[in-house]
Structure formats: structure tokens, C-alpha cells
PDB file of C-alpha atoms in Angstrom:
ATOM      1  CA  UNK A   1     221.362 -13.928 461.191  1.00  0.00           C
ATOM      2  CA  UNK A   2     222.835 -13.843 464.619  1.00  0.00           C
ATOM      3  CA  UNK A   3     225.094 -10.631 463.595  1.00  0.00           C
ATOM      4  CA  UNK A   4     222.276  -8.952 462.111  1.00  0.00           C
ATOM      5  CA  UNK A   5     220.165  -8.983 465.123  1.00  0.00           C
ATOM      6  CA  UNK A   6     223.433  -8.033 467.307  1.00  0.00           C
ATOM      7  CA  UNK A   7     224.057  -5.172 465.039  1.00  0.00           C
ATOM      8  CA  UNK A   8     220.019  -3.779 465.199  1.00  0.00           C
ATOM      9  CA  UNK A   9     220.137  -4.112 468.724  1.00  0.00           C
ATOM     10  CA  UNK A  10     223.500  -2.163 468.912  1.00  0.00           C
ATOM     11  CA  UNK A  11     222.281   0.723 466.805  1.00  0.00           C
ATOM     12  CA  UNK A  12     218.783   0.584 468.731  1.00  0.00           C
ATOM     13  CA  UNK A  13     220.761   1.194 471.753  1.00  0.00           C
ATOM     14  CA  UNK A  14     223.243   3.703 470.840  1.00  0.00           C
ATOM     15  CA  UNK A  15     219.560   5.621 469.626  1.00  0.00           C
ATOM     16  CA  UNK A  16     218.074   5.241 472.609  1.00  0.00           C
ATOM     17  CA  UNK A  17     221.298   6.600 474.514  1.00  0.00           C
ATOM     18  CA  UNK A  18     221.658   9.618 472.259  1.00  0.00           C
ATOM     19  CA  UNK A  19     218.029  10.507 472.880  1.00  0.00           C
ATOM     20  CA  UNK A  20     218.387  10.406 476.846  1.00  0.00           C
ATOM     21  CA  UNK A  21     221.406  12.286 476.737  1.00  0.00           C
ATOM     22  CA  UNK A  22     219.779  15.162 474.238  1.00  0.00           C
ATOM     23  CA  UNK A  23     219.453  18.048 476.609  1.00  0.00           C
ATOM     24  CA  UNK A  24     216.292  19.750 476.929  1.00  0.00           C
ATOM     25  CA  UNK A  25     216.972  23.784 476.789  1.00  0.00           C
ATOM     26  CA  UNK A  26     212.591  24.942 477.215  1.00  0.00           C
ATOM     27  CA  UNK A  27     212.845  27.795 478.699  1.00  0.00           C
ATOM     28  CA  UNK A  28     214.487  31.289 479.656  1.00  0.00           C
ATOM     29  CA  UNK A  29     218.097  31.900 478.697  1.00  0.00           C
ATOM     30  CA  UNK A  30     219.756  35.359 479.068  1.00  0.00           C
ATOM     31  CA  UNK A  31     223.290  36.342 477.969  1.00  0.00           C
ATOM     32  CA  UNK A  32     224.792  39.795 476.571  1.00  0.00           C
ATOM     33  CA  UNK A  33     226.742  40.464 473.289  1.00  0.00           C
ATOM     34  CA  UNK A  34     229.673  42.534 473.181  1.00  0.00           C
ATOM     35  CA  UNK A  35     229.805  44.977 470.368  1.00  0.00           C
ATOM     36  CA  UNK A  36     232.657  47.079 470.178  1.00  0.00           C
ATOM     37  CA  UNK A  37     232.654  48.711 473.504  1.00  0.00           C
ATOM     38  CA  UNK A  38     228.603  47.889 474.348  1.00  0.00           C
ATOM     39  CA  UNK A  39     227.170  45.376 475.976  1.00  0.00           C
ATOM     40  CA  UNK A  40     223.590  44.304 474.438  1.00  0.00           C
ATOM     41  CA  UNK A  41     221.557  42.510 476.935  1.00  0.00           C
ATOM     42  CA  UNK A  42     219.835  39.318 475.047  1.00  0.00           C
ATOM     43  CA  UNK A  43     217.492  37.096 476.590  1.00  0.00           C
ATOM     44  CA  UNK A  44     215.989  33.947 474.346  1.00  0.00           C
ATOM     45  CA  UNK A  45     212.777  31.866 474.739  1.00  0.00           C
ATOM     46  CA  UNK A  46     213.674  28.558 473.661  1.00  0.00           C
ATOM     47  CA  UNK A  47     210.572  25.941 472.706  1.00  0.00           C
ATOM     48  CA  UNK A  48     212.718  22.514 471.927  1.00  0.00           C
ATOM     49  CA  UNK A  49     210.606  19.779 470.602  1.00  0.00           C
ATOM     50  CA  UNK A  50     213.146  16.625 470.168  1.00  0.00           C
ATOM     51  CA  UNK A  51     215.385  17.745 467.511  1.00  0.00           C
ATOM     52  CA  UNK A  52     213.549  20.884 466.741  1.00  0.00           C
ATOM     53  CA  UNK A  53     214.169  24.454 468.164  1.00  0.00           C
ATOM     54  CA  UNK A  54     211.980  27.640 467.893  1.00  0.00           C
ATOM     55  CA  UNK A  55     211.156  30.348 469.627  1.00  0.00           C
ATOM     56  CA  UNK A  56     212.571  33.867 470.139  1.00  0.00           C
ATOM     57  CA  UNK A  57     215.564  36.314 471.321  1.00  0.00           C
ATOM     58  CA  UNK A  58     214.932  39.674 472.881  1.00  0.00           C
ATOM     59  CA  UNK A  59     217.093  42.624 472.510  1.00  0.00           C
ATOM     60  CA  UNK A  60     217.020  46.078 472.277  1.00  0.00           C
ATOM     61  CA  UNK A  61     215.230  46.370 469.002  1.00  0.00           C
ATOM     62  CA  UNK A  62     212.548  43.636 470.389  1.00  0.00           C
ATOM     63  CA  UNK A  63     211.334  40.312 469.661  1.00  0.00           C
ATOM     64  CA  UNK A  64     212.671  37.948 466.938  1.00  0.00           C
ATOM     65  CA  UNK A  65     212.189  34.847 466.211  1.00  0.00           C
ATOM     66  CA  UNK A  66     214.690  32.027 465.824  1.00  0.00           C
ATOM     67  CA  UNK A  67     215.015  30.279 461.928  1.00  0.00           C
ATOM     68  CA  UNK A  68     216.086  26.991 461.226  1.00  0.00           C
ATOM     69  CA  UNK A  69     216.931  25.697 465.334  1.00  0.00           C
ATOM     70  CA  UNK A  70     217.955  22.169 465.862  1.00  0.00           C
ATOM     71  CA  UNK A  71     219.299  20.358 468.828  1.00  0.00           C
ATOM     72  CA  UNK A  72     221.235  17.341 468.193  1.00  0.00           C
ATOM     73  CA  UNK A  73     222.956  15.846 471.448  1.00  0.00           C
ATOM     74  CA  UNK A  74     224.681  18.923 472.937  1.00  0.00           C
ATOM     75  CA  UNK A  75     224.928  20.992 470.078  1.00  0.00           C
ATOM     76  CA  UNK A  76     222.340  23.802 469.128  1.00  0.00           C
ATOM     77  CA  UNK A  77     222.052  25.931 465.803  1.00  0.00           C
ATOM     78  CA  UNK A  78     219.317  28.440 464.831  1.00  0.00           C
ATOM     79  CA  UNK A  79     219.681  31.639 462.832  1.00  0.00           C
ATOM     80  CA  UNK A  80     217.823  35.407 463.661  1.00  0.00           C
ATOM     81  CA  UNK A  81     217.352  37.493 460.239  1.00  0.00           C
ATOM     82  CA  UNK A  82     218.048  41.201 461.692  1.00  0.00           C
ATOM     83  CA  UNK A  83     216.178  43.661 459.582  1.00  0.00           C
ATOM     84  CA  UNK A  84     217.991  47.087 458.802  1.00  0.00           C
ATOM     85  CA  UNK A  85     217.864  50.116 456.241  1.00  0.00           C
ATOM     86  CA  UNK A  86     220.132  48.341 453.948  1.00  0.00           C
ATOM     87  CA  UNK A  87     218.048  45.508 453.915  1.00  0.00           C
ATOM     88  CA  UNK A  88     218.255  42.514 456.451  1.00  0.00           C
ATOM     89  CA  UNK A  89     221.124  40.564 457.142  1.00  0.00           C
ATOM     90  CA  UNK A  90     221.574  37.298 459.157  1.00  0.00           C
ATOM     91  CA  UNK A  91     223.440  36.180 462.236  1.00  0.00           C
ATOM     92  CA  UNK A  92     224.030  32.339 462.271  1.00  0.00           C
ATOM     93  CA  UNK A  93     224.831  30.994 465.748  1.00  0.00           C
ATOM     94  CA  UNK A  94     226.170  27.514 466.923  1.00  0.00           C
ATOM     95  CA  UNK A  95     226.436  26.630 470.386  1.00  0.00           C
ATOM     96  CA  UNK A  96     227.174  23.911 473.131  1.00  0.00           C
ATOM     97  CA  UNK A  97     225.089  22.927 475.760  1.00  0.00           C
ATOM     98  CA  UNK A  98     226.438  22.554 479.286  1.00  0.00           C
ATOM     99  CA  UNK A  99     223.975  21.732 481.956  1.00  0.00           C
ATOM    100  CA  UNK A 100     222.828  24.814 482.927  1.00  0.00           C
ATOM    101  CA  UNK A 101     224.590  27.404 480.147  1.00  0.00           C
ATOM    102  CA  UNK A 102     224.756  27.665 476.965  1.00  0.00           C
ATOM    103  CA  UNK A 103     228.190  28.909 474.900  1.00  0.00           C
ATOM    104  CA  UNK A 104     227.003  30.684 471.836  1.00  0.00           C
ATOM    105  CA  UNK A 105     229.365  31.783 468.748  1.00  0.00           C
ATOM    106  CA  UNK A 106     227.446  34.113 466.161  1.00  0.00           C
ATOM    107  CA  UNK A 107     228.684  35.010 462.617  1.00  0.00           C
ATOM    108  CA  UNK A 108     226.981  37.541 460.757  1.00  0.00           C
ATOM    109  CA  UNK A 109     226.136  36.703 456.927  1.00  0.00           C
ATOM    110  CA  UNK A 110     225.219  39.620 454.432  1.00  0.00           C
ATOM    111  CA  UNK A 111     224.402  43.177 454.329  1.00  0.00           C
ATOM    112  CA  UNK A 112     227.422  45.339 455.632  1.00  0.00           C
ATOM    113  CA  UNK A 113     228.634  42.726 458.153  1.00  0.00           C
ATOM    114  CA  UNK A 114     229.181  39.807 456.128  1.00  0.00           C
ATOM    115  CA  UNK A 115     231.275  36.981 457.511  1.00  0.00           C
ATOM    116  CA  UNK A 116     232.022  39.481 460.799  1.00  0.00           C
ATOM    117  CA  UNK A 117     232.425  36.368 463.569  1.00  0.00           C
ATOM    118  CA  UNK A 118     230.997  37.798 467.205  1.00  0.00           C
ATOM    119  CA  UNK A 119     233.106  37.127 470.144  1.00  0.00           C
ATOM    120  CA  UNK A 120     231.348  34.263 472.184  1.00  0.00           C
ATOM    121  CA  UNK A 121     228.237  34.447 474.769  1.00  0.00           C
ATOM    122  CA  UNK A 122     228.105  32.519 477.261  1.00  0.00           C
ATOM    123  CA  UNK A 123     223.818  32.168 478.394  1.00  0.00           C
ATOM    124  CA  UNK A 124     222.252  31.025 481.731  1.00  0.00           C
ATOM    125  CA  UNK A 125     218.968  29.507 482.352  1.00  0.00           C
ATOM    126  CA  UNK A 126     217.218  32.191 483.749  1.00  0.00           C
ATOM    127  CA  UNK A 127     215.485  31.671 487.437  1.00  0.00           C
TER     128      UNK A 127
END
């Protein structure tokens, strides 16, 4: 019995740690892309509520919003469907959080650009 309740307590705390360590990215982030020779100015409006992450990325063609954003710990994830004339195609990105930026790697699934891995962005909280 004594084990069990050492163990509960344990895991409680190891919870309760991982939750006060979980960054909270709200806010304004801005960063730029490198394709080919162009750099494409991004800036993202995340909206983080515990685990979950919405909200949107700016760029030249607009507003998008973010699909299927989590934060767990320092970690981030979300995906942006990009439409085009060949129909839409995704860009999954994965990232790390580091007080005050953000390193973002984005691969590119479907359409003409499938599997094409973008170098990485590094984002700042904007001011």
C-alpha cells in the first residue's frame, strides 16, 4: 500500500513539473523562410491553450490558419495546408521552444513538393 501511494505521488509530481515547465508561446512570432534565393517574411499568431495550439501564419499570399498544433513541454507541431493550382499541398512543421525563439523545421507533403524538407527558421517573439 505504502509503494502505491509513493508511486501516485511520484507520477503526480513529475505532472505537475511537466505542466510548469510547458512554455507558453500566446502571441506574435516572426521569422523568414528561405526559398531558393528568396527570403519570405512569415509572421505567426499563436493562441496556446495547455496542450493545444491554433491560430495563424502570415505571408505573402495572406492569412492561414494553423491545423493540428500541440505543445507538449518544449516541443511544438502544427501543419498549414497551402492552396495552389494543382491543388493544395501541406507543410508539416516541428519545432523547439527556447525562451524567447522558436527553431522551426518544415517538410512539405504532396502536390509537386512532396517530402521537399525546408532549411530551418529560427522565430522571435515579436515586441
Amino acid at each position: 500500500m505504502r509503494n502505491r501511494n509513493l508511486v501516485a505521488c511520484a507520477t503526480l509530481l513529475a505532472v505537475l513539473t511537466g505542466a510548469a515547465l510547458a512554455a507558453d508561446i500566446t502571441g506574435n512570432w516572426t521569422g523568414s523562410m528561405s526559398m531558393g534565393d528568396n527570403q519570405i517574411n512569415l509572421s505567426y499568431n499563436f493562441k496556446q491553450d495547455g496542450e493545444k495550439l491554433t491560430g495563424t501564419v502570415t505571408g505573402p499570399g495572406g492569412d492561414l490558419p494553423l491545423n493540428e498544433g500541440k505543445v507538449q513541454g518544449d516541443k511544438l507541431s502544427f501543419s498549414v495546408s497551402i492552396p495552389g493550382p494543382n491543388g493544395s499541398f501541406k507543410i508539416q512543421n516541428d519545432g523547439t521552444i527556447k525562451g524567447e525563439e522558436i527553431t522551426l523545421t518544415s517538410k512539405m507533403e504532396g502536390g509537386d513538393f512532396g517530402g521537399r524538407e525546408m532549411p530551418p527558421m529560427t522565430l522571435k517573439r515579436a515586441k
